[in-house]
mmCIF file of C-alpha atoms in Angstrom:
data_model
loop_
_atom_site.group_PDB
_atom_site.id
_atom_site.type_symbol
_atom_site.label_atom_id
_atom_site.label_comp_id
_atom_site.label_asym_id
_atom_site.label_seq_id
_atom_site.Cartn_x
_atom_site.Cartn_y
_atom_site.Cartn_z
ATOM 1 C CA UNK A 1 28.023 68.275 101.188
ATOM 2 C CA UNK A 2 26.092 69.229 97.845
ATOM 3 C CA UNK A 3 28.004 66.266 96.191
ATOM 4 C CA UNK A 4 26.938 63.765 98.812
ATOM 5 C CA UNK A 5 23.350 65.003 98.551
ATOM 6 C CA UNK A 6 23.396 64.855 94.733
ATOM 7 C CA UNK A 7 25.089 61.351 94.522
ATOM 8 C CA UNK A 8 22.584 59.831 97.077
ATOM 9 C CA UNK A 9 19.629 61.461 95.591
ATOM 10 C CA UNK A 10 18.753 58.765 92.646
ATOM 11 C CA UNK A 11 19.057 56.075 95.097
ATOM 12 C CA UNK A 12 16.770 57.754 97.592
ATOM 13 C CA UNK A 13 14.372 58.278 94.716
ATOM 14 C CA UNK A 14 14.500 54.624 93.998
ATOM 15 C CA UNK A 15 13.846 53.710 97.490
ATOM 16 C CA UNK A 16 10.751 55.939 97.400
ATOM 17 C CA UNK A 17 9.436 54.002 94.326
ATOM 18 C CA UNK A 18 10.513 50.648 95.552
ATOM 19 C CA UNK A 19 9.047 51.147 99.105
ATOM 20 C CA UNK A 20 5.453 51.142 97.330
ATOM 21 C CA UNK A 21 4.280 48.049 99.096
ATOM 22 C CA UNK A 22 4.921 49.662 102.589
ATOM 23 C CA UNK A 23 2.678 52.465 101.691
ATOM 24 C CA UNK A 24 -0.184 49.962 101.957
ATOM 25 C CA UNK A 25 1.190 49.386 105.433
ATOM 26 C CA UNK A 26 1.027 53.026 106.443
ATOM 27 C CA UNK A 27 -2.560 53.214 104.994
ATOM 28 C CA UNK A 28 -3.628 50.007 106.871
ATOM 29 C CA UNK A 29 -2.204 51.610 109.940
ATOM 30 C CA UNK A 30 -3.953 54.942 109.550
ATOM 31 C CA UNK A 31 -7.281 53.601 108.493
ATOM 32 C CA UNK A 32 -7.588 50.362 110.691
ATOM 33 C CA UNK A 33 -5.670 51.681 113.744
ATOM 34 C CA UNK A 34 -4.938 55.416 114.460
ATOM 35 C CA UNK A 35 -2.733 58.211 113.054
ATOM 36 C CA UNK A 36 -0.582 57.483 116.159
ATOM 37 C CA UNK A 37 0.029 54.036 114.778
ATOM 38 C CA UNK A 38 1.147 55.383 111.452
ATOM 39 C CA UNK A 39 3.642 57.702 113.174
ATOM 40 C CA UNK A 40 5.284 54.754 115.206
ATOM 41 C CA UNK A 41 5.821 53.020 111.909
ATOM 42 C CA UNK A 42 7.216 55.929 110.163
ATOM 43 C CA UNK A 43 9.493 56.788 112.915
ATOM 44 C CA UNK A 44 10.881 52.964 113.041
ATOM 45 C CA UNK A 45 11.297 53.073 109.304
ATOM 46 C CA UNK A 46 13.171 56.367 109.495
ATOM 47 C CA UNK A 47 15.589 54.934 112.213
ATOM 48 C CA UNK A 48 16.085 51.671 110.418
ATOM 49 C CA UNK A 49 17.255 53.324 107.301
ATOM 50 C CA UNK A 50 19.452 55.817 109.322
ATOM 51 C CA UNK A 51 21.086 52.886 111.120
ATOM 52 C CA UNK A 52 21.826 50.874 108.054
ATOM 53 C CA UNK A 53 23.257 53.942 106.093
ATOM 54 C CA UNK A 54 25.150 55.312 108.885
ATOM 55 C CA UNK A 55 26.842 52.059 109.856
ATOM 56 C CA UNK A 56 27.802 51.679 106.147
ATOM 57 C CA UNK A 57 29.289 55.042 105.923
ATOM 58 C CA UNK A 58 31.334 54.568 109.285
ATOM 59 C CA UNK A 59 32.605 51.250 107.889
ATOM 60 C CA UNK A 60 33.604 52.906 104.592
ATOM 61 C CA UNK A 61 35.405 55.647 106.531
ATOM 62 C CA UNK A 62 37.479 53.042 108.474
ATOM 63 C CA UNK A 63 38.392 51.368 105.300
ATOM 64 C CA UNK A 64 39.292 54.737 103.823
ATOM 65 C CA UNK A 65 41.649 55.318 106.769
ATOM 66 C CA UNK A 66 43.294 51.858 105.826
ATOM 67 C CA UNK A 67 43.940 53.173 102.415
ATOM 68 C CA UNK A 68 41.749 50.900 100.296
ATOM 69 C CA UNK A 69 38.340 52.583 99.872
ATOM 70 C CA UNK A 70 38.261 52.494 95.889
ATOM 71 C CA UNK A 71 38.374 48.747 95.704
ATOM 72 C CA UNK A 72 36.122 48.088 98.650
ATOM 73 C CA UNK A 73 33.556 50.333 97.549
ATOM 74 C CA UNK A 74 33.659 49.172 93.841
ATOM 75 C CA UNK A 75 33.152 45.331 94.983
ATOM 76 C CA UNK A 76 30.189 46.388 97.296
ATOM 77 C CA UNK A 77 28.735 48.466 94.546
ATOM 78 C CA UNK A 78 29.143 45.667 91.921
ATOM 79 C CA UNK A 79 27.604 43.122 94.432
ATOM 80 C CA UNK A 80 24.762 45.436 95.539
ATOM 81 C CA UNK A 81 23.972 46.288 91.986
ATOM 82 C CA UNK A 82 23.558 42.625 90.695
ATOM 83 C CA UNK A 83 21.376 41.892 93.717
ATOM 84 C CA UNK A 84 19.138 44.741 93.012
ATOM 85 C CA UNK A 85 19.128 43.627 89.275
ATOM 86 C CA UNK A 86 18.166 40.123 90.428
ATOM 87 C CA UNK A 87 15.431 41.412 92.659
ATOM 88 C CA UNK A 88 14.080 43.511 89.789
ATOM 89 C CA UNK A 89 14.070 40.661 87.324
ATOM 90 C CA UNK A 90 12.380 38.380 89.876
ATOM 91 C CA UNK A 91 9.615 40.903 90.437
ATOM 92 C CA UNK A 92 8.806 41.348 86.687
ATOM 93 C CA UNK A 93 8.914 37.631 86.341
ATOM 94 C CA UNK A 94 6.345 37.418 89.043
ATOM 95 C CA UNK A 95 4.216 40.056 87.489
ATOM 96 C CA UNK A 96 4.584 38.298 84.057
ATOM 97 C CA UNK A 97 3.404 34.820 85.551
ATOM 98 C CA UNK A 98 0.527 36.372 87.493
ATOM 99 C CA UNK A 99 -0.517 39.691 85.560
ATOM 100 C CA UNK A 100 -3.953 40.070 87.481
ATOM 101 C CA UNK A 101 -2.956 39.040 90.788
ATOM 102 C CA UNK A 102 -2.355 41.972 93.184
ATOM 103 C CA UNK A 103 0.359 41.449 95.671
ATOM 104 C CA UNK A 104 -0.836 41.647 99.206
ATOM 105 C CA UNK A 105 1.795 40.149 101.762
ATOM 106 C CA UNK A 106 0.648 37.380 104.021
ATOM 107 C CA UNK A 107 1.339 39.562 107.114
ATOM 108 C CA UNK A 108 -0.920 42.364 105.978
ATOM 109 C CA UNK A 109 -3.748 41.305 107.943
ATOM 110 C CA UNK A 110 -1.955 40.986 111.290
ATOM 111 C CA UNK A 111 -1.480 44.828 111.166
ATOM 112 C CA UNK A 112 -4.548 45.622 113.201
ATOM 113 C CA UNK A 113 -3.395 43.322 115.998
ATOM 114 C CA UNK A 114 -0.068 44.911 116.402
ATOM 115 C CA UNK A 115 0.874 47.277 119.463
ATOM 116 C CA UNK A 116 2.547 50.359 119.511
ATOM 117 C CA UNK A 117 5.857 49.215 120.355
ATOM 118 C CA UNK A 118 5.439 46.227 117.831
ATOM 119 C CA UNK A 119 4.468 48.716 115.040
ATOM 120 C CA UNK A 120 7.805 50.656 115.922
ATOM 121 C CA UNK A 121 9.840 47.543 115.789
ATOM 122 C CA UNK A 122 8.133 46.490 112.543
ATOM 123 C CA UNK A 123 8.947 49.709 110.977
ATOM 124 C CA UNK A 124 12.642 49.311 111.727
ATOM 125 C CA UNK A 125 12.521 45.747 110.589
ATOM 126 C CA UNK A 126 11.130 46.757 107.215
ATOM 127 C CA UNK A 127 13.679 49.488 106.692
ATOM 128 C CA UNK A 128 16.908 47.619 108.033
ATOM 129 C CA UNK A 129 15.937 43.822 107.275
ATOM 130 C CA UNK A 130 13.909 43.729 104.320
ATOM 131 C CA UNK A 131 16.380 42.714 101.595
ATOM 132 C CA UNK A 132 15.324 45.461 98.886
ATOM 133 C CA UNK A 133 15.402 48.439 101.325
ATOM 134 C CA UNK A 134 18.591 46.862 102.947
ATOM 135 C CA UNK A 135 20.547 46.809 99.704
ATOM 136 C CA UNK A 136 19.360 50.293 98.534
ATOM 137 C CA UNK A 137 20.494 51.720 102.154
ATOM 138 C CA UNK A 138 23.878 50.042 101.697
ATOM 139 C CA UNK A 139 24.112 51.416 97.954
ATOM 140 C CA UNK A 140 23.323 54.957 99.554
ATOM 141 C CA UNK A 141 25.884 54.630 102.358
ATOM 142 C CA UNK A 142 28.589 53.531 99.878
ATOM 143 C CA UNK A 143 27.536 56.613 97.655
ATOM 144 C CA UNK A 144 27.870 59.077 100.504
ATOM 145 C CA UNK A 145 31.135 57.706 101.615
ATOM 146 C CA UNK A 146 32.529 57.947 98.225
ATOM 147 C CA UNK A 147 31.316 61.336 97.742
ATOM 148 C CA UNK A 148 33.054 63.064 100.721
ATOM 149 C CA UNK A 149 34.955 62.208 103.806
ATOM 150 C CA UNK A 150 33.623 65.105 105.608
ATOM 151 C CA UNK A 151 31.584 64.036 108.608
ATOM 152 C CA UNK A 152 29.243 66.799 108.432
ATOM 153 C CA UNK A 153 28.480 66.553 104.719
ATOM 154 C CA UNK A 154 27.993 62.690 105.185
ATOM 155 C CA UNK A 155 25.433 63.406 107.825
ATOM 156 C CA UNK A 156 23.582 65.702 105.246
ATOM 157 C CA UNK A 157 23.819 62.953 102.787
ATOM 158 C CA UNK A 158 22.322 60.403 104.929
ATOM 159 C CA UNK A 159 19.393 62.730 105.841
ATOM 160 C CA UNK A 160 18.651 63.494 102.279
ATOM 161 C CA UNK A 161 18.471 59.721 101.618
ATOM 162 C CA UNK A 162 15.984 58.957 104.548
ATOM 163 C CA UNK A 163 13.841 61.792 104.120
ATOM 164 C CA UNK A 164 13.415 61.569 100.370
ATOM 165 C CA UNK A 165 13.205 57.782 100.633
ATOM 166 C CA UNK A 166 10.606 58.156 103.431
ATOM 167 C CA UNK A 167 7.999 60.203 101.458
ATOM 168 C CA UNK A 168 5.993 57.411 100.219
ATOM 169 C CA UNK A 169 5.539 55.862 103.701
ATOM 170 C CA UNK A 170 4.978 59.019 105.571
ATOM 171 C CA UNK A 171 2.274 60.380 102.991
ATOM 172 C CA UNK A 172 -0.642 58.261 104.348
ATOM 173 C CA UNK A 173 0.098 59.439 107.959
ATOM 174 C CA UNK A 174 0.768 63.022 107.152
ATOM 175 C CA UNK A 175 -2.205 63.244 104.895
ATOM 176 C CA UNK A 176 -4.610 61.798 107.472
ATOM 177 C CA UNK A 177 -2.910 64.015 110.036
ATOM 178 C CA UNK A 178 -3.916 67.033 108.125
ATOM 179 C CA UNK A 179 -7.208 66.305 106.285
ATOM 180 C CA UNK A 180 -8.522 63.759 108.702
ATOM 181 C CA UNK A 181 -11.344 61.390 107.485
ATOM 182 C CA UNK A 182 -11.422 63.278 104.088
ATOM 183 C CA UNK A 183 -8.147 61.536 103.070
ATOM 184 C CA UNK A 184 -9.787 58.089 103.430
ATOM 185 C CA UNK A 185 -11.392 57.890 99.991
ATOM 186 C CA UNK A 186 -8.113 59.080 98.240
ATOM 187 C CA UNK A 187 -5.928 56.750 100.152
ATOM 188 C CA UNK A 188 -8.114 53.752 99.198
ATOM 189 C CA UNK A 189 -7.863 54.406 95.599
ATOM 190 C CA UNK A 190 -4.045 54.695 95.765
ATOM 191 C CA UNK A 191 -4.141 51.408 97.801
ATOM 192 C CA UNK A 192 -5.644 49.792 95.017
ATOM 193 C CA UNK A 193 -3.492 51.017 92.378
ATOM 194 C CA UNK A 194 -0.383 50.290 94.164
ATOM 195 C CA UNK A 195 -1.575 46.665 95.032
ATOM 196 C CA UNK A 196 -2.506 46.139 91.346
ATOM 197 C CA UNK A 197 0.828 47.265 89.679
ATOM 198 C CA UNK A 198 3.371 46.958 92.444
ATOM 199 C CA UNK A 199 5.468 44.323 91.193
ATOM 200 C CA UNK A 200 5.764 46.163 87.763
ATOM 201 C CA UNK A 201 6.715 49.298 89.526
ATOM 202 C CA UNK A 202 9.242 48.133 91.960
ATOM 203 C CA UNK A 203 10.741 45.663 89.321
ATOM 204 C CA UNK A 204 11.452 48.521 86.939
ATOM 205 C CA UNK A 205 12.917 50.660 89.623
ATOM 206 C CA UNK A 206 15.248 48.048 90.940
ATOM 207 C CA UNK A 207 16.370 46.949 87.375
ATOM 208 C CA UNK A 208 17.244 50.817 86.563
ATOM 209 C CA UNK A 209 19.132 51.026 89.976
ATOM 210 C CA UNK A 210 20.871 48.001 89.772
ATOM 211 C CA UNK A 211 22.243 48.793 86.412
ATOM 212 C CA UNK A 212 23.431 52.342 87.655
ATOM 213 C CA UNK A 213 24.955 50.861 90.887
ATOM 214 C CA UNK A 214 26.747 47.981 89.153
ATOM 215 C CA UNK A 215 28.150 50.526 86.649
ATOM 216 C CA UNK A 216 29.351 52.779 89.347
ATOM 217 C CA UNK A 217 31.020 49.929 91.095
ATOM 218 C CA UNK A 218 32.745 48.826 87.875
ATOM 219 C CA UNK A 219 34.022 52.178 87.348
ATOM 220 C CA UNK A 220 35.445 52.637 91.001
ATOM 221 C CA UNK A 221 37.171 49.117 90.504
ATOM 222 C CA UNK A 222 38.666 50.503 87.167
ATOM 223 C CA UNK A 223 39.896 53.825 88.817
ATOM 224 C CA UNK A 224 41.340 52.020 91.746
#
């Protein structure tokens, strides 16, 4: 159980940093809409991460029963690691080409027109379908599956990944729920910083995580 939590923690922290753009979404929801909309997005996000990570662990367990977990886990680790490295380099290249351009997604302005169910589905999509978050969730699932074959310990690993990786997305909603309108000014300042330095922060995190996941995958292949 401890090993599963420890092995998945670096990836969860990476997701926490890499999900910086989605903090803007949470802020927009609680500022332009309501705290309820923020909670809907957060619940969708948590569910999306849990589904992806859980499916990967389940598939890895089936492969383990077939007796070839090391090779498959190693290949998945190398592929995911290389993809994360590529995404990180692409982010940094974009920041280098446009150093003064804040990154605001084209769909950002449509947030205030979303309904409750749409916000919930949007949260699931951002967690489970966004390439960056998807590959991090896959890497976490592989790490949990390789750490232990005990189902209870695997559940703990998944919970640790989801909760730690969701801290940033949850922060605006929780802060607004607790502090009300007093949180508005602080959230606005944080939003400005994230928008300005998003590509650099996310790029650095993805490059570091990509190197770690690739190295772990290669080690698993050599050991199998």
